[in-house]
Structures are given as structure tokens and as C-alpha cells.
Coordinates of C-alpha atoms and ligand atoms in Angstrom, one line a residue:
X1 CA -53.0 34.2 -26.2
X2 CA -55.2 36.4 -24.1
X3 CA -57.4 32.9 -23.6
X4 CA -54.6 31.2 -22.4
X5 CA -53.1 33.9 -20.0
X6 CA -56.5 33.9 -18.0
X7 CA -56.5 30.3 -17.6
X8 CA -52.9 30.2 -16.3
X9 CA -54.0 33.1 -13.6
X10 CA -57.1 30.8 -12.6
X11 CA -54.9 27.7 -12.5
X12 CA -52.7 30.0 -10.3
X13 CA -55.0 31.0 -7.7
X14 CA -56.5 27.4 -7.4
X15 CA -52.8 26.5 -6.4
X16 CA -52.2 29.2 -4.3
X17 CA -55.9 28.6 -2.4
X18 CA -55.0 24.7 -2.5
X19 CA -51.5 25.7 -0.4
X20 CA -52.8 28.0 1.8
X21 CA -55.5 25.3 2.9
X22 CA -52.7 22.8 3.5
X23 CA -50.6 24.9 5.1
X24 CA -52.9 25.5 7.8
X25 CA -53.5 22.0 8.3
X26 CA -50.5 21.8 9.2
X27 CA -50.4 24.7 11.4
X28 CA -52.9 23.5 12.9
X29 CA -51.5 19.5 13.6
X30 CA -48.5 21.1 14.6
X31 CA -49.7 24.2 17.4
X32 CA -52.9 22.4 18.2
X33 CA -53.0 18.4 17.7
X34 CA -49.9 17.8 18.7
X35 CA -49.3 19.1 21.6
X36 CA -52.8 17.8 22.7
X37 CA -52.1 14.6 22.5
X38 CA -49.0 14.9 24.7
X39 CA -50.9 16.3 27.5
X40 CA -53.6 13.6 26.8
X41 CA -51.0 11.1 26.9
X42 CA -49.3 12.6 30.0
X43 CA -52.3 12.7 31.8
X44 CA -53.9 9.2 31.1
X45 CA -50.9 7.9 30.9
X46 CA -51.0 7.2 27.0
X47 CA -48.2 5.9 25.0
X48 CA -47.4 9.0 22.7
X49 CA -47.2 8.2 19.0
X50 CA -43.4 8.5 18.8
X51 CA -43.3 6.3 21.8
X52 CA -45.3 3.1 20.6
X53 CA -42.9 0.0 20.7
X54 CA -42.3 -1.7 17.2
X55 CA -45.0 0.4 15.6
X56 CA -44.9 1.0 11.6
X57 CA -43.2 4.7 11.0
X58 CA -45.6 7.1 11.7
X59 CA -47.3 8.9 9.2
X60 CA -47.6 12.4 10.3
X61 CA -46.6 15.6 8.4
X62 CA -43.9 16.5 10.1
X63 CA -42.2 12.9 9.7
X64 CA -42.0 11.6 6.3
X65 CA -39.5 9.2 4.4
X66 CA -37.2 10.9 2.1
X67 CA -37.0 8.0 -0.2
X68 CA -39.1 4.8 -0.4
X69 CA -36.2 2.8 -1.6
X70 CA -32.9 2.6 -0.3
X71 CA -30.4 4.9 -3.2
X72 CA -29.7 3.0 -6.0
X73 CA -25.8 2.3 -6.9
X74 CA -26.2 5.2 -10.3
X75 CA -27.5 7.8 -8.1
X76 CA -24.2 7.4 -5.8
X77 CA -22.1 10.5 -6.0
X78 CA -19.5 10.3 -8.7
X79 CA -17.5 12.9 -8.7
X80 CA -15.7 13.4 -6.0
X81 CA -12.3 15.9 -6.0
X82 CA -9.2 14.1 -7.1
X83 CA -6.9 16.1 -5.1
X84 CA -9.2 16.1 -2.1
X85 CA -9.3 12.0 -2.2
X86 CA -5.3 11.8 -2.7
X87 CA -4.2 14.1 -0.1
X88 CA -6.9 11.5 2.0
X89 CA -5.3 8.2 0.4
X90 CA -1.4 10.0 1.4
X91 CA -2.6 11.6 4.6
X92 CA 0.2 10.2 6.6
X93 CA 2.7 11.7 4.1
X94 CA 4.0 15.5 4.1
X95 CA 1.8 18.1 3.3
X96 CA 1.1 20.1 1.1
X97 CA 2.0 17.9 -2.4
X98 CA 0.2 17.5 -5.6
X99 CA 0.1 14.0 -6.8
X100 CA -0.3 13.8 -10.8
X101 CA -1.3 10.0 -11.7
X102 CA -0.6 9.1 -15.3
X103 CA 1.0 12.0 -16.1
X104 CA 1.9 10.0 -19.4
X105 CA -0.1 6.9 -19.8
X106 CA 1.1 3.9 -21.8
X107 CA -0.6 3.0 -24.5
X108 CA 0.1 -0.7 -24.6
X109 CA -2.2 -3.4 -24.1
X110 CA -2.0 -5.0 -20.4
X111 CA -2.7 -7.8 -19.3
X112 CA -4.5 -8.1 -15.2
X113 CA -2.5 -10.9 -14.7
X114 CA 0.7 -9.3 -15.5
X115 CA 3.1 -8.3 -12.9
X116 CA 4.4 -4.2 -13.0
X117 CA 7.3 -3.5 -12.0
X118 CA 7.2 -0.3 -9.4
X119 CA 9.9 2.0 -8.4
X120 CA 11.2 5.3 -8.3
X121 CA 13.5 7.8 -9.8
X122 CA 15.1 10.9 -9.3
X123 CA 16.5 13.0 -12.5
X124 CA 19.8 11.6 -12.2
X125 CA 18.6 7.3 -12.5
X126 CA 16.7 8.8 -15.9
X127 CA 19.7 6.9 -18.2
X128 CA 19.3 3.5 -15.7
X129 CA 15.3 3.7 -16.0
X130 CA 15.6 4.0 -19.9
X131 CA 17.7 0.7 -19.5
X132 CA 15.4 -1.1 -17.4
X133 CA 12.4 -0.3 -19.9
X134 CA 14.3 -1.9 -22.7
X135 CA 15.1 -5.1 -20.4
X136 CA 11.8 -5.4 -19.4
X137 CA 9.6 -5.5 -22.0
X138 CA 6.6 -5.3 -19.8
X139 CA 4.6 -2.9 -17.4
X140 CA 6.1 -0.5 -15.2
X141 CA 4.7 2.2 -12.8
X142 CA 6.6 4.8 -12.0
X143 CA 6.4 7.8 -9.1
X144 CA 9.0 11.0 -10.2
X145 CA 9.3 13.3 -7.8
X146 CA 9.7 17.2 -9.2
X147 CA 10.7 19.3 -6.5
X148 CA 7.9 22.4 -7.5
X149 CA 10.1 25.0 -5.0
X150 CA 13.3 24.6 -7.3
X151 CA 14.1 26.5 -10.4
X152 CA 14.9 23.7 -12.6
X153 CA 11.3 22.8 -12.3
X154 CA 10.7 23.2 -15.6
X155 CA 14.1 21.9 -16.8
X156 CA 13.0 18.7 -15.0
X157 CA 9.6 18.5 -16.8
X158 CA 11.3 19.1 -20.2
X159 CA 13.7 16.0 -19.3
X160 CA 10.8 13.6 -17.8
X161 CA 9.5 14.3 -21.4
X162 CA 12.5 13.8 -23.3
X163 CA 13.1 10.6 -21.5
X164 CA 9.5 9.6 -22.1
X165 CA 9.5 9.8 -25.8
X166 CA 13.3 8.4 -26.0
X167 CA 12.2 5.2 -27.3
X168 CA 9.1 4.2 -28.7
X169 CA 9.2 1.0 -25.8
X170 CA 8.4 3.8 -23.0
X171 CA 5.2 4.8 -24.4
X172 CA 4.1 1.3 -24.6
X173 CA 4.9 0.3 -21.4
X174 CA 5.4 2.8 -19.0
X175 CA 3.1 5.0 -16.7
X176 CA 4.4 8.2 -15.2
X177 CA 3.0 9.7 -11.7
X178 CA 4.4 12.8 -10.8
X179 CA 4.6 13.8 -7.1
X180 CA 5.2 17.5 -6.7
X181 CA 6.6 19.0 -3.5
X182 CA 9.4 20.2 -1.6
X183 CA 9.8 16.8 0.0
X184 CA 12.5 14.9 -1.2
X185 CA 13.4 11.2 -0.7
X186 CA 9.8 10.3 0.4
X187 CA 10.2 6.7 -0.7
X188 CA 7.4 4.9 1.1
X189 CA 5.3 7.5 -0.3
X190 CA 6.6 7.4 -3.6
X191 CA 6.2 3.4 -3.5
X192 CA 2.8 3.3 -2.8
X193 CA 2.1 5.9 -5.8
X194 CA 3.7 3.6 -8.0
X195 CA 1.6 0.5 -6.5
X196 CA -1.7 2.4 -6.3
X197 CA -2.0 3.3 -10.1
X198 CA -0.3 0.0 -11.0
X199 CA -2.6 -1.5 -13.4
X200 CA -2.3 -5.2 -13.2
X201 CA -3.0 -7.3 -10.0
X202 CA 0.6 -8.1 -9.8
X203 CA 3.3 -5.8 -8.9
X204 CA 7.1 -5.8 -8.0
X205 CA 8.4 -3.7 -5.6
X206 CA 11.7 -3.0 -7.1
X207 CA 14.9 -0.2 -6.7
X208 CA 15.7 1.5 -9.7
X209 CA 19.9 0.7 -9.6
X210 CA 19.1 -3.3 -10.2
X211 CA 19.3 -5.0 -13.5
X212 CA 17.4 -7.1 -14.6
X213 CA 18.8 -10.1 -15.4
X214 CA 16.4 -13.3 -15.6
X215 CA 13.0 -13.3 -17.3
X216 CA 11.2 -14.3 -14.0
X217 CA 8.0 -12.4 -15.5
X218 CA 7.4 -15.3 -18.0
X219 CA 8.5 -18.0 -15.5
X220 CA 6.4 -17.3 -12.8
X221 CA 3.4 -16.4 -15.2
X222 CA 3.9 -19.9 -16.4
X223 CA 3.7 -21.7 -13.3
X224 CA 0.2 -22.2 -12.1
X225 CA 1.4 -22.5 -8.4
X226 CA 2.8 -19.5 -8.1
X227 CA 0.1 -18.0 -9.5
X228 CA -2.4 -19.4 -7.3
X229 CA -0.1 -18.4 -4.7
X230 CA 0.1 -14.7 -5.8
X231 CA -3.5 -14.6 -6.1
X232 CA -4.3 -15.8 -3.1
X233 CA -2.2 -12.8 -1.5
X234 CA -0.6 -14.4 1.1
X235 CA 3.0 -15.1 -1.0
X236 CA 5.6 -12.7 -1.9
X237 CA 8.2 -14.3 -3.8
X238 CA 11.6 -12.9 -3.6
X239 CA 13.8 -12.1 -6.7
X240 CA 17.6 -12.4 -4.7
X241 CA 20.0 -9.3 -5.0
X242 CA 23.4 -9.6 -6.2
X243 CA 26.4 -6.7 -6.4
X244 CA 29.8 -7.0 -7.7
X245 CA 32.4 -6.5 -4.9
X246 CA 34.5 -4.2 -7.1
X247 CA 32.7 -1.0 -7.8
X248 CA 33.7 -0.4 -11.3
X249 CA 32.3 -4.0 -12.5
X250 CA 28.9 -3.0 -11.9
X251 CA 28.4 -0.7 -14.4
X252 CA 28.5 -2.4 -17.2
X253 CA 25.0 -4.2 -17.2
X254 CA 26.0 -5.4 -20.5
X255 CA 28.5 -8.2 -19.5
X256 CA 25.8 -8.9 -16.1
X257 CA 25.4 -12.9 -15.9
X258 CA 21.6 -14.0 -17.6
X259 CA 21.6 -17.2 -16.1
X260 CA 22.0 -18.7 -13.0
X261 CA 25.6 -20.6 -14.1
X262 CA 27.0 -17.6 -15.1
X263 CA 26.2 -16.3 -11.4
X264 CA 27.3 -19.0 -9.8
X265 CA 30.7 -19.1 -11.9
X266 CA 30.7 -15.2 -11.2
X267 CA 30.1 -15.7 -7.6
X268 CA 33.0 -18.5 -7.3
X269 CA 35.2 -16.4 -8.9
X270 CA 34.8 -13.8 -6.4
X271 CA 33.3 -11.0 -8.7
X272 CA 30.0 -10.8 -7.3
X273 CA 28.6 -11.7 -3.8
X274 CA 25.0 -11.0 -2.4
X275 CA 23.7 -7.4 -2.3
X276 CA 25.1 -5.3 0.5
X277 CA 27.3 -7.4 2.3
X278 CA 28.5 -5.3 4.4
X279 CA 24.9 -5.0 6.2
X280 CA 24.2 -8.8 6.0
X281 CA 20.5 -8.3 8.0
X282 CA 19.4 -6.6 5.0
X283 CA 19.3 -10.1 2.5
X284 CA 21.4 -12.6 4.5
X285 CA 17.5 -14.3 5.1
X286 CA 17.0 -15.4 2.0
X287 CA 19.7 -17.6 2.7
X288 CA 22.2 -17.7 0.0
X289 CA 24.3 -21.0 0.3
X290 CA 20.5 -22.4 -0.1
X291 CA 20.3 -20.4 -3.5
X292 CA 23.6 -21.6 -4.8
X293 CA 22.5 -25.3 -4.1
X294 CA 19.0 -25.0 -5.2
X295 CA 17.9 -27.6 -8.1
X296 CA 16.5 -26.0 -10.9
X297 CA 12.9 -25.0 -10.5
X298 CA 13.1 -24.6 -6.7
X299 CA 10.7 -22.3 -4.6
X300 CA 11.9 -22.3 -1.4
X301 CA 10.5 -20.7 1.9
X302 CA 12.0 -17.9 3.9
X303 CA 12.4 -19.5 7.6
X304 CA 14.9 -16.8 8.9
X305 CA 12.8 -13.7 8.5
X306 CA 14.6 -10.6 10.6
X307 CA 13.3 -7.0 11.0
X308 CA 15.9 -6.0 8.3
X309 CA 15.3 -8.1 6.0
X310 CA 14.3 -5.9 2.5
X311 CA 14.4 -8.3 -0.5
X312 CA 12.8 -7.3 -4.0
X313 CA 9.9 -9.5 -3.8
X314 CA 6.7 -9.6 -6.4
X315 CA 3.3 -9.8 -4.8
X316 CA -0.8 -8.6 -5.2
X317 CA -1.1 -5.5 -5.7
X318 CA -4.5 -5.5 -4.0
X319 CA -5.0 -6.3 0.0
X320 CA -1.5 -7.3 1.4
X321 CA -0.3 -3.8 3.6
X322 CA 0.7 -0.2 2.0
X323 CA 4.5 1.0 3.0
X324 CA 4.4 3.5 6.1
X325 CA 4.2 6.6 4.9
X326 CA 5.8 7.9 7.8
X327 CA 9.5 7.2 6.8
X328 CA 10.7 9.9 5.4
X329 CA 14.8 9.5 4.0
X330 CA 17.1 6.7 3.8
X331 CA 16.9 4.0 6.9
X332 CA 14.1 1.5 7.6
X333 CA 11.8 3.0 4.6
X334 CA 11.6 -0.3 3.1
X335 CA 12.8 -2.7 5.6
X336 CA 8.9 -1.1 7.3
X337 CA 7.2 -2.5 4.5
X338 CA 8.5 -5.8 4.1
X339 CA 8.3 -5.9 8.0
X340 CA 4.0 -5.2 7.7
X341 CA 3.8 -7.5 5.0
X342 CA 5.4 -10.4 7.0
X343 CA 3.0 -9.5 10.0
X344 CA 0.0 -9.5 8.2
X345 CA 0.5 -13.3 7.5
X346 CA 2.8 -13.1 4.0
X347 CA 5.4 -15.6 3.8
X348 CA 8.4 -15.1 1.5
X349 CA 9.3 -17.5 -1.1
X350 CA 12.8 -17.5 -3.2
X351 CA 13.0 -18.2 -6.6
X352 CA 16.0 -20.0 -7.3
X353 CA 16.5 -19.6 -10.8
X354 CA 16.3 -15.8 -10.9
X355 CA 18.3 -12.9 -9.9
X356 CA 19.1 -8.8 -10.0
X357 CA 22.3 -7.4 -10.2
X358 CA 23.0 -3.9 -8.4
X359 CA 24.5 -1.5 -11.1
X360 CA 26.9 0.6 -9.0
X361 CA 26.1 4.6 -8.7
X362 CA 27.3 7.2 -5.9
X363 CA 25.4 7.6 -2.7
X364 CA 24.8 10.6 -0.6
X365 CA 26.8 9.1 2.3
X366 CA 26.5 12.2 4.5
X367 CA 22.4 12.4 3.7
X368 CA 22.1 8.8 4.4
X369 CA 24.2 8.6 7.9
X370 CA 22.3 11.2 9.1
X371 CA 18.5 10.2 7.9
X372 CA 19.3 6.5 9.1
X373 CA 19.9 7.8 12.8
X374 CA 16.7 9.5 12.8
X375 CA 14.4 6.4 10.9
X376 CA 15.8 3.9 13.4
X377 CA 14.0 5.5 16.1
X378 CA 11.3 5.4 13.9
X379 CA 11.4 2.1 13.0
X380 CA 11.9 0.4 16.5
X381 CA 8.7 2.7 17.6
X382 CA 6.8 1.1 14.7
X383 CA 7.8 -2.5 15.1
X384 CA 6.3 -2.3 18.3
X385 CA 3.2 -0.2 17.6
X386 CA 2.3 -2.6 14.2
X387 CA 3.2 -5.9 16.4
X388 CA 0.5 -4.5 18.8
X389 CA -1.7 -3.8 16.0
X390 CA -1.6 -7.0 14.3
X391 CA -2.0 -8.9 17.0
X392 CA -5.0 -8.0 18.5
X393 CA -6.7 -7.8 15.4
X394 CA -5.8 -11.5 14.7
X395 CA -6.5 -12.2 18.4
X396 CA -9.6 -10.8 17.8
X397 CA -10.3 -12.9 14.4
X398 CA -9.7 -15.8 16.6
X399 CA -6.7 -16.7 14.0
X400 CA -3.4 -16.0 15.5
X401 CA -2.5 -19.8 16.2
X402 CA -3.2 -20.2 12.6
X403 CA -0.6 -20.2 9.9
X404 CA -1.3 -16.4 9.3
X405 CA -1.0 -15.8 12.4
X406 CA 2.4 -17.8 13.1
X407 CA 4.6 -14.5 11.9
X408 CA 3.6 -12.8 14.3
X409 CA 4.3 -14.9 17.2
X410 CA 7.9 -15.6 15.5
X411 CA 8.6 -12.2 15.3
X412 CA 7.1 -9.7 18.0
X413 CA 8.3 -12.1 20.7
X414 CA 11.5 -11.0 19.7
X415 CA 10.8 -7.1 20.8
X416 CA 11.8 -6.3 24.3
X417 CA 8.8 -6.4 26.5
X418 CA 6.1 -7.1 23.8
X419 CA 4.7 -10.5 25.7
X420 CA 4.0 -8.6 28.8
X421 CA 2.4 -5.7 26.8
X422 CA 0.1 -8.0 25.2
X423 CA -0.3 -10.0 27.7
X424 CA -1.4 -7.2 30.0
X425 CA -3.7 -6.0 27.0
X426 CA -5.6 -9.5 26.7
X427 CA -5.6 -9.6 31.0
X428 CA -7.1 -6.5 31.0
X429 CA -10.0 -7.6 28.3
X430 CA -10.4 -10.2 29.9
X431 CA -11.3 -8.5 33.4
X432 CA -14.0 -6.3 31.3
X433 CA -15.5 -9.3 30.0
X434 CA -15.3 -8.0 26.4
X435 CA -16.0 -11.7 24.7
X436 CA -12.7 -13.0 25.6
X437 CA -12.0 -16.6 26.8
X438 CA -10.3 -17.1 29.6
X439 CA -7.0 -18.6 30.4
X440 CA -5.5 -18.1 27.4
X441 CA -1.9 -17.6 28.1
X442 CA -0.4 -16.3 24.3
X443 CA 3.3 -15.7 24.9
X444 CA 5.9 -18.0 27.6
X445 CA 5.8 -14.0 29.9
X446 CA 7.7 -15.7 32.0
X447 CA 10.7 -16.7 29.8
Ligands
NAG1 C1 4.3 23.3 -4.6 O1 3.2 22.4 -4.7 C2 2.4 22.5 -3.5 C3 1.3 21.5 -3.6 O2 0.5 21.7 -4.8 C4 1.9 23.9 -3.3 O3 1.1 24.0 -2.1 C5 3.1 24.9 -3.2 O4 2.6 26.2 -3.2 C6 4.0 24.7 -4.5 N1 5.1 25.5 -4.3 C7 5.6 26.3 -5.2 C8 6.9 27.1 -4.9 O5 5.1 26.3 -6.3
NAG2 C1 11.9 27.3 -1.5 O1 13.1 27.7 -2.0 C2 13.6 28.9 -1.4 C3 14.8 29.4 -2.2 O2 15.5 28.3 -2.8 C4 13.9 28.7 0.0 O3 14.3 29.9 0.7 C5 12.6 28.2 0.7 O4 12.9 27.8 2.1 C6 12.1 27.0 0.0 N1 10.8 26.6 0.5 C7 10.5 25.3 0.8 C8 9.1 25.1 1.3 O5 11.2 24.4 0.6
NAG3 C1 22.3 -12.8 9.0 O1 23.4 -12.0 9.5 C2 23.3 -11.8 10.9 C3 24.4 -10.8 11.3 O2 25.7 -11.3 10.8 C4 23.4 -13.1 11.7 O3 23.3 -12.9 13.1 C5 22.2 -14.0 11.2 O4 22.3 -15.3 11.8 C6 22.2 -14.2 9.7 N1 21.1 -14.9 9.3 C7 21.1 -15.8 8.4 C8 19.7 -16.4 8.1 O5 22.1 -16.2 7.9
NAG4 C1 6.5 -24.0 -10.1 O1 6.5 -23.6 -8.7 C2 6.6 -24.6 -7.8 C3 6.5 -23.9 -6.4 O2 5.4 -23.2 -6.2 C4 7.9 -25.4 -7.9 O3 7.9 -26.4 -7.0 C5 8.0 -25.9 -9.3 O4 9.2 -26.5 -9.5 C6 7.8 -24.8 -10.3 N1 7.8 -25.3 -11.7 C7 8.7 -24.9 -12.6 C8 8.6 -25.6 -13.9 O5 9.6 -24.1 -12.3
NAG5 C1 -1.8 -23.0 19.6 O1 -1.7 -24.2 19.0 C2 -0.8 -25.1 19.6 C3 -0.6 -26.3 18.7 O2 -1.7 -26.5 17.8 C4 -1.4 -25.5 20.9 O3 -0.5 -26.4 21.6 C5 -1.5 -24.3 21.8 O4 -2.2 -24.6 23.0 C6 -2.4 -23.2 21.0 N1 -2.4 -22.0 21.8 C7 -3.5 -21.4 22.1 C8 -3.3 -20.2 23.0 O5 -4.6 -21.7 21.7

């Protein structure tokens, strides 16, 4: 012991000797040497160290590399707060919110091919969901929204979990994200929780009112063009919307037609039509007398595209454009995303043999009048601003006379004043020089 104490106390002062030697070196270097060879090197004119053109780092005391080798990928930080990254992913969404992913977590197996349904619901579409489940029979990510500033908080938690363990079906195939906030009808936001935590590579973006009526899930999963289409990102095929034209018939999903005869015979008889059409913009471009006539097995491109047009449409989860965040309430919400999609270069595809029905429910009419006044703004603001966007970005990729690029010639020509802007912003570029060639004229200004 006593051996061994002594020894440590002499190892101690040879390391406290050793220090005290090298720290006046460097005292010494740093007071003395250093500013001596500035003055040498002012006065004759000497490159200083620091100064020396393509020299190897220096090796002085002061300067030293912190690591020889760039960071490896395991010493990357890992943990990084959840709640910190999210309110970063939804920064364009109202603050303050707690998002809960997988609040329940299916247990099924999945497939990263398979196609999840996304949507929505509010306490009242629980009965509808359970429905859709059952129809289904595959994945399906779903954002609730639980109002934390209401006293039936808790009531609504109990009846998410009810619902959840309702039928064994919902465990296996269902993924609950829970978005808590006073904010309600934040559907943009809502629908891009549901895409985010989506766990296959293929998701429909779908309301939570429509039936399910065809099995397009195995159909398209079968065709190896589509696929190679939905993986390539730059398809979104669209599922069309039907309703019935007298209320009451639409909520009985039971006697809903399951083929496309059955529709057609339906739609002949005057029972159901295409969804919404009293507000034609909204689906009229997918083109409905083209439907009707379609052979069996026909895909069929979307060549009337309109800033209002918001089918139900199943595309890659990863890379096409998230939905604005920024609509908040009824009006334009989805009609934004559909629009950014189409921009970035999507084209929309129909499938002809498939189809949704719209099971009638009661809207908020007073809510919805009100909110759509206010999003229109909003949305004629952001045609204009994403129009802008896009097209100097492709400009700038050298690709907007490509077939990407074709969307958005189609469509921002169409907003009042967009040539000229554009123009002007490409003139202007090209006065500073900024690697732009000249006398490109983009848009007919003139016309
Ligand atoms: C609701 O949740 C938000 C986000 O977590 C929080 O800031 C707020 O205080 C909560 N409100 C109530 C009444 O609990
Ligand atoms: C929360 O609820 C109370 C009472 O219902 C209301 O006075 C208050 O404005 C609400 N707060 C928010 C942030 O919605
Ligand atoms: C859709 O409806 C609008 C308004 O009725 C009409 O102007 C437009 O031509 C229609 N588009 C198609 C593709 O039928
Ligand atoms: C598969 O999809 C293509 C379009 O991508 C279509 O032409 C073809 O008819 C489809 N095949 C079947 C069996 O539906
Ligand atoms: C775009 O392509 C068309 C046809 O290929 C061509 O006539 C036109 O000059 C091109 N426009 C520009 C600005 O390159």
C-alpha cells in the first residue's frame, strides 16, 4: 500500500513538471515567437506562415486538427428530440401542437410495395373509418386530431381506443397519429402526418366519407406498368369519385355498385353521377364520358388539368410535393396539393375500371362558406407564388421544355400576368450575367 502510494506521488510530480515545461513552451511560441516572426515578416517583407499559398496546414500549437479523419457515419449524432424535429418537419402549420406518431401501431406484416391508404377523421367519421378498415383489407395511416383545450379530451381518447380495438382487422392494419391542439380542420397538415409515417412507398391520398368499392390495390399491384410508373414518381393515378344524386341513397354502402357495370347501369339510371356536381372544376378533368367509354383495362391520361381539380389519386410516398401547410379550413386545402404535384412534373392517369362512392354525411355549411372565402385568397396568392417557384427552379435545371416541365407552361400561363413576371425575372438574370443564355423568350408576353 504505502509502496504504491509513493510511487503514485512521484509519477504525479513527473506529470505535473512535464506540463509545466510544456506549458511554457507554449507561452513562450505564443508571447515571443510569434509575434517575432510577424515583425520579421513585415519588415523583410516575408510571407507569414498563415499566409503561404497552398502550403500543407501548419503545424503549430495553437492550430491543430481536431480529427485526422473526416467523422464516421456511427459517430453521427443520434438522438435528436422528436418533438423538436416535428414542430421543424410542420413549421408552416399552427403552433403550438404535439404530434403523437403511431400512437397505436399495427401489428401486421407490410409489404414496401404496398399502397396505404391516408386520411383523416374527426370523432364523428369513427363508424365510417371502422367500415373502410373492413373494405380494405390493407394498410392505412391515419392522423386524428384531439382538440387538448376541450373537456372531452379524455372522452375522445377513450373512444379512439374503443374504436381501435373494435375489430381485430384495425390492429392489423391500421396506424394511428394523433395530432393534439386547439386547431381544428388543419387538413393539409393532417395529410401530410398521415403520408409521413406511412410505411410503404405507396400511398393514397383519400377522404374518409368514400367507399371503397373496386379492389384497385391488387389491380394496380399486378400491373407492372403502373408500377414502374408509381415508382418512378412522376404518375399519380386517379381512382374517379362518384355520389348518388339523392342524399339518402348514399348511405347504404352495402347496396354501393362493385363493378364498373353496376356503375354504369347506376349512372344511366340516374342514381349516381360524378362526385360534386354542382362544383364541376373539382373532378369534371378526369373526363367522365371518357370513363364511361373506356375498354376494360384502360389507363388514360388527364389532358384537361384545372387549378380545381382534387381527384383521389395514389402515388410515391417519397419525393413528389407535401400539401401546403398553410391552408387552414375548408376551400383549396386539397385542390393546393394536387395543384403542386401537377407543377412539379406529375401527370395524372385514370383508371377506368375502378371507382369510390361518396357515402352521404352533414356538412358544416356555415363553417365551410365562411373558411372557403378566406382560402381562396390563399390559394390564388399561392398558385402564383409556387408557379414562380417551379419555374425557375426547372429554368434553372435547364428542363422546363422537357416533359416535366410541360405542366407548368400549360398551367401558369393561365395566371393573369405570370409571363411578364417571369419574363421580367429571366430579363433581369440575364442583364446580371448569372449563367443565363440569351434570347430565350419562354412565354408568347405579347399575347
Ligand atoms: C395543448 O397542447 C399544446 C401542445 O403540446 C400545449 O402547448 C397546450 O398547452 C395544450 N393545451 C392544453 C389546454 O392542455
Ligand atoms: C380553451 O378553452 C377555453 C374554454 O373553453 C377558452 O376560453 C379558450 O379560449 C380556449 N383556448 C384556446 C387556445 O383555444
Ligand atoms: C369542367 O367544367 C367547367 C365549368 O363548367 C368547364 O368550363 C370545363 O370546360 C370543364 N372541363 C372539362 C374537362 O370538362
Ligand atoms: C396495365 O396498365 C397499362 C397502362 O399503364 C394498361 O394499358 C394495361 O391495360 C393494364 N393492364 C391490365 C391487365 O389492366
Ligand atoms: C421548346 O421546344 C420547342 C419544341 O421542341 C421549340 O420549338 C422551342 O423553341 C423550345 N423553346 C425554348 C425556349 O427552348
Amino acid at each position: 500500500m504505502i509502496v504504491s502510494t509513493t510511487h503514485c506521488a512521484r509519477i504525479g510530480q513527473t506529470i505535473a513538471l512535464l506540463y509545466a515545461f510544456i506549458a511554457i513552451l507554449y507561452t513562450t511560441n505564443y508571447l515571443l515567437a510569434s509575434p517575432l516572426r510577424a515583425c520579421f515578416s513585415l519588415l523583410f517583407n516575408l510571407p507569414t506562415s498563415t499566409t503561404l499559398p497552398n502550403s500543407s496546414p501548419q503545424v503549430s500549437p495553437l492550430f491543430w486538427d481536431t480529427k485526422a479523419s473526416r467523422p464516421s457515419e456511427s459517430s453521427w449524432p443520434a438522438d435528436i428530440d422528436n418533438d423538436l424535429v416535428l414542430s421543424k418537419a410542420f413549421s408552416s402549420s399552427m403552433h403550438p401542437s404535439k404530434i403523437v406518431p403511431f400512437f397505436y401501431r399495427a401489428s401486421g406484416e407490410l409489404d414496401a410495395e404496398d399502397i396505404t391508404i391516408t386520411t383523416l377523421i374527426t370523432s364523428n367519421r369513427f363508424p365510417v373509418f371502422a367500415r373502410l378498415v373492413e373494405r380494405y383489407q390493407g394498410p392505412i395511416s391515419v392522423a386524428i386530431h384531439v382538440n387538448n383545450n376541450s373537456s372531452e379530451y379524455y372522452s375522445l381518447l377513450d373512444s379512439i381506443h374503443t374504436l381501435y380495438t373494435s375489430t381485430p382487422n384495425m390492429a392489423r392494419f391500421v396506424d394511428v397519429h394523433l395530432v393534439m391542439d386547439s386547431f381544428d380542420r388543419q387538413f393539409n397538415t393532417w395529410r401530410n402526418i398521415a403520408r409521413l409515417f406511412a410505411r410503404t412507398d405507396f400511398v393514397m391520398m383519400l377522404d374518409i366519407d368514400f367507399a371503397i368499392c373496386t379492389d384497385f390495390r391488387s389491380a394496380m399491384r399486378a400491373n407492372r406498368s403502373i408500377m414502374d410508373e408509381l415508382r418512378k414518381g412522376n404518375s399519380a393515378f386517379v381512382i374517379p369519385a362518384f355520389e348518388f344524386v339523392k342524399p339518402d341513397e348514399g348511405n347504404h354502402q352495402v347496396a354501393f355498385p362493385t363493378d364498373k357495370n353496376s356503375l354504369l347501369s347506376a349512372v344511366k339510371a340516374g342514381h349516381l353521377d360524378m362526385f360534386h356536381a354542382s362544383w364541376e372544376v373539382g373532378h369534371n378533368s378526369t373526363d367522365y364520358p371518357r370513363y364511361y367509354a373506356a375498354p376494360p383495362g384502360e389507363v388514360y391520361k388527364v389532358t384537361k388539368y384545372q387549378a380545381a381539380y382534387e381527384p383521389y389519386i395514389v402515388f410515391k410516398k417519397d419525393g413528389p410535393p407535401w400539401c401546403d401547410e398553410r391552408f387552414v379550413g375548408y376551400g383549396g386545402n386539397k385542390a393546393a396539393c394536387l395543384f403542386e404535384l401537377y407543377l412539379s412534373g406529375i401527370s395524372y392517369y385514370v383508371l377506368s375500371d375502378h371507382f369510390i362512392v361518396h357515402q352521404n354525411h352533414l356538412y358544416e355549411e356555415k363553417v365551410r362558406k365562411d373558411e372557403r372565402k378566406f382560402n381562396k385568397k390563399i390559394y390564388n396568392d399561392f398558385k402564383e407564388e409556387t408557379c414562380l417557384r417551379y419555374f425557375k427552379h426547372y429554368h434553372d435545371l435547364g428542363i422546363l421544355n422537357s416533359t416535366r416541365g410541360y405542366n407548368i407552361q400549360q398551367e401558369c400561363t393561365k395566371l393573369k400576368g405570370f409571363p411578364q413576371i417571369a419574363q421580367q425575372a429571366l430579363d433581369l438574370r440575364e442583364h446580371l450575367d448569372i449563367g443565363m443564355s440569351t434570347g430565350q423568350r419562354w412565354f408568347d408576353v405579347d399575347g
